[in-house]
Short mmCIF file of C-alpha atoms and ligand atoms in Angstrom, two decimals:
data_model
loop_
_atom_site.label_atom_id
_atom_site.label_comp_id
_atom_site.label_asym_id
_atom_site.label_seq_id
_atom_site.Cartn_x
_atom_site.Cartn_y
_atom_site.Cartn_z
CA MET Y 13 53.72 -1.42 -26.97
CA LYS Y 14 57.39 -0.70 -27.58
CA GLU Y 15 58.87 -0.49 -30.80
CA ASN Y 16 60.65 -3.83 -30.46
CA ASP Y 17 57.07 -5.26 -30.58
CA ILE Y 18 56.69 -4.16 -34.03
CA VAL Y 19 59.70 -5.30 -34.86
CA LYS Y 20 58.52 -9.06 -33.72
CA LEU Y 21 55.20 -8.65 -35.37
CA LEU Y 22 57.19 -7.68 -38.48
CA ASN Y 23 59.45 -10.15 -38.51
CA TRP Y 24 56.44 -12.71 -38.03
CA TYR Y 25 55.26 -11.15 -40.85
CA SER Y 26 58.14 -11.59 -43.16
CA ILE Y 27 57.96 -15.22 -42.81
CA ASN Y 28 54.42 -15.78 -42.10
CA LYS Y 29 52.57 -13.87 -45.09
CA ARG Y 30 50.57 -15.50 -47.86
CA ASN Y 31 51.30 -14.88 -50.84
CA LEU Y 32 48.58 -12.76 -52.20
CA PRO Y 33 47.92 -11.29 -55.73
CA TRP Y 34 47.99 -7.93 -54.71
CA ARG Y 35 51.26 -8.62 -52.54
CA HIS Y 36 53.16 -8.03 -55.72
CA THR Y 37 52.69 -4.44 -57.07
CA ASP Y 38 53.25 -1.16 -56.10
CA ASP Y 39 50.71 0.17 -58.41
CA SER Y 40 48.27 2.34 -56.40
CA TYR Y 41 45.27 1.61 -58.90
CA LYS Y 42 45.54 -2.78 -57.82
CA ILE Y 43 46.35 -1.73 -54.55
CA TRP Y 44 42.90 0.15 -54.43
CA ILE Y 45 40.73 -2.38 -56.31
CA SER Y 46 42.12 -5.15 -53.82
CA GLU Y 47 41.20 -3.22 -50.76
CA VAL Y 48 37.90 -2.04 -52.02
CA MET Y 49 37.40 -5.57 -53.19
CA LEU Y 50 38.47 -7.09 -49.57
CA GLN Y 51 36.50 -4.61 -47.36
CA GLN Y 52 33.16 -7.12 -47.24
CA THR Y 53 34.17 -9.58 -48.92
CA ARG Y 54 36.80 -13.00 -47.99
CA VAL Y 55 40.10 -13.40 -49.53
CA GLU Y 56 39.67 -16.73 -51.54
CA ALA Y 57 36.91 -15.06 -53.15
CA VAL Y 58 38.13 -11.91 -54.06
CA LYS Y 59 40.95 -13.65 -55.83
CA GLU Y 60 39.65 -14.80 -59.02
CA TYR Y 61 37.35 -11.43 -59.07
CA TYR Y 62 40.80 -9.35 -58.85
CA HIS Y 63 42.52 -10.85 -61.44
CA ARG Y 64 39.24 -10.52 -64.03
CA PHE Y 65 39.10 -7.03 -63.23
CA LEU Y 66 42.31 -6.21 -63.46
CA VAL Y 67 42.59 -7.88 -67.08
CA GLN Y 68 39.06 -6.01 -68.07
CA LEU Y 69 39.89 -2.38 -66.67
CA PRO Y 70 43.64 -2.23 -65.97
CA ASP Y 71 43.91 1.67 -65.46
CA ILE Y 72 42.10 4.60 -64.04
CA GLU Y 73 40.96 5.67 -67.50
CA SER Y 74 39.61 2.14 -68.35
CA LEU Y 75 37.76 1.92 -65.13
CA ALA Y 76 36.17 5.46 -65.46
CA ALA Y 77 34.84 4.82 -69.16
CA VAL Y 78 33.37 1.16 -68.44
CA SER Y 79 29.51 1.17 -68.88
CA GLU Y 80 27.53 0.50 -65.57
CA ASP Y 81 26.14 -2.44 -66.53
CA ASN Y 82 29.23 -3.93 -67.67
CA LEU Y 83 30.64 -2.84 -64.21
CA LEU Y 84 28.47 -4.37 -62.31
CA LYS Y 85 28.67 -7.55 -64.48
CA LEU Y 86 32.57 -8.01 -63.20
CA TRP Y 87 31.06 -7.10 -59.64
CA GLU Y 88 28.06 -9.58 -59.84
CA GLY Y 89 27.73 -11.57 -56.54
CA LEU Y 90 30.93 -9.85 -54.48
CA GLY Y 91 28.10 -7.76 -52.46
CA TYR Y 92 27.54 -4.60 -51.75
CA TYR Y 93 27.76 -3.00 -55.20
CA SER Y 94 27.97 0.96 -54.20
CA ARG Y 95 31.92 -0.05 -53.66
CA ALA Y 96 31.50 -0.74 -57.96
CA ARG Y 97 29.71 2.39 -58.31
CA ASN Y 98 31.96 4.55 -56.40
CA LEU Y 99 35.10 3.19 -57.88
CA LYS Y 100 33.65 4.23 -61.10
CA LYS Y 101 32.88 7.73 -59.58
CA CYS Y 102 36.42 8.50 -58.08
CA ALA Y 103 37.93 7.32 -61.33
CA GLU Y 104 36.09 9.76 -63.01
CA LYS Y 105 36.73 12.27 -60.61
CA VAL Y 106 40.81 11.31 -60.22
CA LEU Y 107 40.47 11.90 -63.92
CA SER Y 108 38.67 15.13 -64.10
CA LEU Y 109 41.43 16.97 -61.45
CA GLY Y 110 43.89 16.19 -63.93
CA TYR Y 111 45.84 13.16 -61.90
CA LYS Y 112 46.58 10.14 -63.85
CA LYS Y 113 46.99 8.55 -60.56
CA LEU Y 114 45.16 8.25 -57.16
CA PRO Y 115 46.51 11.54 -55.54
CA ASN Y 116 48.78 10.86 -52.60
CA THR Y 117 48.10 12.95 -49.74
CA GLU Y 118 45.84 12.14 -47.20
CA GLU Y 119 43.71 15.34 -47.60
CA GLU Y 120 43.00 14.70 -51.27
CA ILE Y 121 42.53 11.13 -51.45
CA LYS Y 122 39.97 11.21 -48.61
CA ASN Y 123 37.73 13.79 -49.81
CA LEU Y 124 37.18 10.78 -53.26
CA PRO Y 125 34.07 9.02 -53.34
CA GLY Y 126 34.18 6.23 -51.87
CA ILE Y 127 37.44 6.33 -49.69
CA GLY Y 128 36.93 6.32 -45.93
CA PRO Y 129 39.68 6.60 -43.06
CA TYR Y 130 40.92 3.05 -43.77
CA THR Y 131 41.01 2.91 -47.52
CA ALA Y 132 42.59 5.88 -47.42
CA GLY Y 133 44.98 4.58 -44.93
CA ALA Y 134 45.80 1.63 -46.72
CA ILE Y 135 46.31 3.29 -50.34
CA LEU Y 136 48.95 5.95 -48.70
CA SER Y 137 50.83 2.87 -46.76
CA ILE Y 138 50.78 0.24 -48.73
CA ALA Y 139 51.26 1.53 -52.18
CA TYR Y 140 52.81 4.95 -51.34
CA HIS Y 141 55.02 3.98 -47.87
CA GLN Y 142 53.42 6.48 -45.90
CA CYS Y 143 52.85 6.52 -42.76
CA VAL Y 144 48.95 6.48 -42.33
CA PRO Y 145 47.43 3.64 -40.95
CA ALA Y 146 44.72 1.30 -41.72
CA ILE Y 147 42.44 0.60 -39.03
CA ASP Y 148 39.61 -1.83 -39.37
CA GLY Y 149 38.01 -4.29 -37.40
CA ASN Y 150 40.96 -6.88 -37.70
CA VAL Y 151 42.89 -4.14 -35.69
CA MET Y 152 40.50 -2.84 -33.50
CA ARG Y 153 40.21 -6.57 -32.11
CA ILE Y 154 44.00 -7.22 -32.10
CA LEU Y 155 43.76 -4.24 -30.26
CA SER Y 156 41.14 -4.40 -28.02
CA ARG Y 157 42.33 -8.03 -26.95
CA VAL Y 158 46.70 -6.73 -26.61
CA PHE Y 159 45.36 -4.04 -24.31
CA GLU Y 160 41.96 -5.54 -22.59
CA ASP Y 161 40.04 -2.77 -23.68
CA SER Y 162 36.35 -3.07 -23.39
CA ARG Y 163 35.29 0.03 -24.91
CA ASP Y 164 33.19 0.34 -28.19
CA MET Y 165 35.76 0.01 -30.53
CA LEU Y 166 33.34 1.31 -33.32
CA LYS Y 167 33.31 4.40 -31.54
CA LYS Y 168 35.54 6.78 -33.58
CA SER Y 169 37.20 8.60 -30.48
CA VAL Y 170 38.88 4.97 -29.51
CA GLN Y 171 39.92 4.76 -33.34
CA GLU Y 172 41.11 7.65 -33.37
CA GLU Y 173 43.33 7.48 -30.45
CA TYR Y 174 44.72 4.25 -31.44
CA ARG Y 175 45.47 5.77 -34.89
CA SER Y 176 47.67 7.67 -33.29
CA LEU Y 177 48.90 5.41 -31.01
CA LEU Y 178 50.19 3.05 -34.68
CA LYS Y 179 51.31 6.48 -36.41
CA SER Y 180 53.69 6.57 -33.94
CA PHE Y 181 55.11 2.97 -34.60
CA MET Y 182 54.98 3.69 -38.34
CA LYS Y 183 58.21 4.23 -40.59
CA GLU Y 184 58.07 5.19 -44.29
CA LYS Y 185 60.43 2.55 -44.88
CA TYR Y 186 58.20 -0.28 -43.73
CA ALA Y 187 54.95 1.55 -43.77
CA ARG Y 188 53.40 -0.47 -46.19
CA ASP Y 189 54.27 -4.02 -43.96
CA PHE Y 190 53.02 -2.65 -41.13
CA THR Y 191 49.78 -1.72 -42.56
CA GLU Y 192 50.04 -5.41 -44.04
CA SER Y 193 51.20 -7.64 -40.94
CA PHE Y 194 48.51 -6.20 -38.64
CA ILE Y 195 46.06 -7.25 -41.46
CA GLU Y 196 48.34 -10.57 -41.88
CA LEU Y 197 47.63 -11.07 -37.95
CA GLY Y 198 44.36 -10.76 -37.95
CA ALA Y 199 43.67 -12.76 -40.63
CA LEU Y 200 46.30 -16.00 -39.48
CA ILE Y 201 46.85 -15.32 -35.42
CA CYS Y 202 44.32 -13.16 -33.55
CA LEU Y 203 41.08 -14.80 -34.91
CA PRO Y 204 37.45 -13.26 -34.63
CA ASN Y 205 35.89 -16.52 -34.51
CA GLY Y 206 36.89 -19.38 -32.97
CA THR Y 207 40.26 -19.88 -30.91
CA PRO Y 208 42.92 -17.42 -31.63
CA LYS Y 209 46.29 -19.06 -32.10
CA CYS Y 210 48.33 -17.21 -29.12
CA LEU Y 211 50.58 -19.50 -28.74
CA GLU Y 212 52.21 -18.10 -31.86
CA CYS Y 213 51.39 -14.82 -32.05
CA PRO Y 214 53.99 -11.88 -31.84
CA PHE Y 215 52.27 -9.89 -29.10
CA ARG Y 216 51.92 -12.62 -26.76
CA SER Y 217 54.32 -11.19 -24.42
CA ILE Y 218 52.60 -8.39 -24.13
CA CYS Y 219 48.98 -9.02 -24.70
CA LYS Y 220 46.78 -8.63 -21.74
CA SER Y 221 43.94 -10.90 -22.62
CA TYR Y 222 46.49 -13.34 -23.61
CA LYS Y 223 47.87 -13.35 -19.80
CA HIS Y 224 44.54 -13.06 -18.24
CA HIS Y 225 42.97 -15.60 -20.44
CA THR Y 226 39.78 -13.44 -21.91
CA MET Y 227 40.78 -13.05 -25.46
CA LEU Y 228 37.43 -14.37 -26.63
CA ASN Y 229 35.67 -11.46 -24.59
CA TYR Y 230 37.43 -9.10 -26.66
CA PRO Y 231 36.42 -6.74 -28.60
CA VAL Y 232 32.88 -6.92 -26.53
CA LYS Y 233 30.39 -7.30 -28.25
CA ARG Y 234 27.77 -4.51 -28.53
CA ASN Y 235 23.67 -6.07 -28.89
CA LYS Y 236 23.60 -5.92 -32.25
CA LYS Y 237 19.86 -4.68 -33.56
CA GLU Y 238 18.33 -8.16 -35.51
CA ARG Y 239 18.19 -8.50 -39.35
CA LYS Y 240 14.73 -7.69 -40.74
CA VAL Y 241 13.31 -11.02 -42.33
CA GLU Y 242 11.25 -10.13 -45.44
CA GLU Y 243 9.19 -12.36 -47.30
CA LYS Y 244 9.35 -12.38 -50.88
CA THR Y 245 7.75 -14.11 -53.44
CA VAL Y 246 9.81 -14.57 -57.02
CA PHE Y 247 8.40 -14.64 -60.51
CA VAL Y 248 10.44 -16.61 -62.86
CA PHE Y 249 8.29 -15.91 -66.25
CA GLN Y 250 9.98 -18.65 -68.77
CA TYR Y 251 8.88 -18.23 -72.26
CA LYS Y 252 10.30 -21.32 -74.82
CA ASN Y 253 13.98 -20.99 -74.10
CA THR Y 254 14.20 -17.38 -72.40
CA PHE Y 255 13.52 -15.87 -68.75
CA PHE Y 256 12.44 -12.49 -68.10
CA ILE Y 257 14.20 -9.94 -66.13
CA GLN Y 258 14.39 -6.60 -65.39
CA LYS Y 259 16.05 -3.57 -64.09
CA ARG Y 260 15.66 -2.72 -60.29
CA ASN Y 261 15.07 0.74 -58.96
CA ASN Y 262 18.17 3.36 -58.88
CA THR Y 263 17.57 4.20 -55.03
CA GLY Y 264 17.97 1.08 -52.23
CA LEU Y 265 19.08 -2.47 -51.90
CA LEU Y 266 20.63 -3.40 -54.89
CA ALA Y 267 20.37 -0.55 -57.16
CA SER Y 268 19.86 -0.58 -60.57
CA LEU Y 269 20.59 -4.36 -60.88
CA TYR Y 270 18.74 -6.68 -62.47
CA GLU Y 271 15.88 -8.84 -60.98
CA PHE Y 272 13.26 -11.51 -61.48
CA PRO Y 273 10.28 -9.84 -60.98
CA ASN Y 274 8.87 -10.33 -57.05
CA GLU Y 275 6.18 -9.38 -54.61
CA ALA Y 276 6.94 -8.39 -50.93
CA PHE Y 277 4.80 -11.44 -49.45
CA LYS Y 278 4.86 -15.16 -49.74
CA MET Y 279 2.60 -16.90 -51.96
CA SER Y 280 1.46 -20.43 -51.94
CA LEU Y 281 0.91 -21.93 -55.37
CA GLU Y 282 -2.39 -21.77 -55.21
CA GLU Y 283 -2.17 -17.81 -54.65
CA VAL Y 284 0.73 -17.49 -57.62
CA ASN Y 285 -1.74 -18.89 -59.37
CA ASN Y 286 -4.89 -16.58 -58.89
CA TYR Y 287 -2.43 -13.39 -58.72
CA LEU Y 288 -1.43 -14.49 -62.47
CA LEU Y 289 -4.85 -15.00 -63.57
CA GLN Y 290 -5.63 -11.71 -62.33
CA HIS Y 291 -2.75 -10.12 -63.63
CA ASN Y 292 -3.92 -11.48 -67.52
CA TYR Y 293 -0.80 -13.32 -67.54
CA PHE Y 294 -0.95 -15.88 -70.59
CA PHE Y 295 0.85 -19.25 -69.19
CA SER Y 296 0.31 -22.69 -69.59
CA SER Y 297 1.60 -23.77 -66.07
CA VAL Y 298 3.24 -22.43 -63.03
CA PHE Y 299 5.47 -24.89 -60.78
CA TYR Y 300 6.89 -24.09 -57.35
CA LEU Y 301 11.10 -24.52 -57.44
CA GLY Y 302 11.63 -23.99 -53.71
CA GLU Y 303 12.38 -21.90 -50.79
CA PHE Y 304 15.86 -19.75 -51.03
CA ARG Y 305 17.40 -17.25 -48.09
CA HIS Y 306 19.66 -14.56 -48.68
CA ILE Y 307 21.26 -12.23 -46.05
CA PHE Y 308 22.36 -9.09 -46.53
CA SER Y 309 23.82 -6.92 -43.74
CA HIS Y 310 20.63 -5.84 -42.24
CA VAL Y 311 18.41 -7.43 -44.22
CA GLU Y 312 17.37 -11.32 -44.91
CA TRP Y 313 15.08 -12.93 -47.86
CA HIS Y 314 13.41 -15.52 -47.44
CA MET Y 315 12.03 -15.84 -50.88
CA ASN Y 316 9.61 -18.61 -52.52
CA ALA Y 317 9.86 -19.07 -56.42
CA TYR Y 318 8.21 -20.23 -58.83
CA VAL Y 319 8.53 -20.97 -62.64
CA ILE Y 320 6.06 -19.83 -65.22
CA LEU Y 321 5.37 -21.25 -68.02
CA LEU Y 322 4.08 -18.58 -70.82
CA ASN Y 323 2.19 -19.02 -74.15
CA GLN Y 324 2.91 -15.38 -74.75
CA LYS Y 325 5.68 -12.87 -74.04
CA PHE Y 326 4.75 -9.80 -72.87
CA LYS Y 327 7.21 -6.15 -72.89
CA GLY Y 328 10.59 -5.92 -71.59
CA LEU Y 329 13.68 -8.20 -71.53
CA PHE Y 330 13.31 -11.88 -72.14
CA LEU Y 331 16.82 -13.44 -72.29
CA GLU Y 332 18.34 -16.71 -73.19
CA LYS Y 333 20.90 -17.97 -70.71
CA GLU Y 334 24.20 -16.93 -72.01
CA ASP Y 335 22.83 -13.48 -72.17
CA ILE Y 336 21.99 -13.05 -68.47
CA GLU Y 337 24.99 -14.95 -67.90
CA THR Y 338 27.51 -13.06 -69.78
CA LYS Y 339 26.11 -9.53 -70.04
CA TYR Y 340 23.56 -8.78 -67.02
CA SER Y 341 23.89 -8.75 -63.17
CA LEU Y 342 21.79 -10.72 -61.26
CA PRO Y 343 22.78 -10.26 -57.60
CA THR Y 344 23.91 -13.26 -55.81
CA ALA Y 345 20.01 -13.32 -54.12
CA PHE Y 346 18.30 -13.98 -57.60
CA LEU Y 347 21.37 -16.19 -58.66
CA LYS Y 348 20.35 -18.22 -55.88
CA VAL Y 349 17.00 -18.89 -57.97
CA TYR Y 350 18.87 -19.04 -61.49
CA GLN Y 351 21.14 -21.65 -60.32
CA LYS Y 352 18.45 -24.23 -59.51
CA ILE Y 353 16.33 -23.42 -63.33
CA LYS Y 354 19.82 -23.61 -64.83
N1 ADE L 401 41.66 -7.40 -45.78
C1 ADE L 401 41.91 -5.78 -46.34
N2 ADE L 401 43.16 -5.62 -46.70
C2 ADE L 401 43.82 -6.98 -46.99
C3 ADE L 401 45.20 -7.02 -47.53
N3 ADE L 401 45.82 -5.82 -48.41
N4 ADE L 401 45.41 -8.15 -47.58
C4 ADE L 401 44.93 -9.21 -47.02
N5 ADE L 401 43.70 -8.94 -46.30
C5 ADE L 401 43.21 -7.97 -46.16
#
């Protein structure tokens, strides 16, 4: 890889870049929010969240001051909710340090909650035009193909090696475009699934895997651990036009979000009926709503859901649909169940 190849990449980017909302701003706050949202979520899904989030929380001060429930409601459906909590923690920390904006040095920004090397590089290069590379899975895929590198691309030492290589090519005048052009190449040309569009690629002439037709062998996949399947029974307690939800524990998966009560094993309709009688619920009927599945990064939930029509409320939050939809953050796993009763 030579400087001229980077010029080709930048030229390709200037012609082919997508028109994305966060590409029209230099505001480090907005760029930070976009990068955090984009970390595990598709661009198309992020667009809407990004806009709504910035209307309600337009700056660091409003983010630091927002209640956790409101914040999680804004994040509802995006997943990986610790990202949202870290955003708020980070905003609080920045303000407590006496800054009005995210700091613009690598040392300071890396010590903030939720900001790892990728996000630090993205913010510093995109918002502050500094020569700090942002290396994520997309960049590593491109590099593993260009160099036919079969090492484990998730390894820190391998990433460090490429970090120095990329840094050596960065210049302040195009630091932003440098970062975004790699992102764009990974998204539009050097595709992860399906066939990469090598004929359109600005790195075609230096790409070893293109030369040897081995693109699909890179990056080399390590055996991934299989996702654990967790069986569940979900109870949707309905009293008149209200539904019962409760807050989850404050640690672990989906911490502090809301949920329908559930048990960690699957029950048949008859078993649910007996269970409700044993637990002294006053109900008139119970019916099976269906089987629902939700995939998280490390576990998969297989849920049997039941609606229980109650004669009498018990203690806790019985909410009308409008309140559930506007005020409480139900994670997608439970929203799937909720959509069916809607
Ligand atoms: N993925 C991560 N960062 C991105 C960005 N700035 N634009 C598009 N996709 C991205």
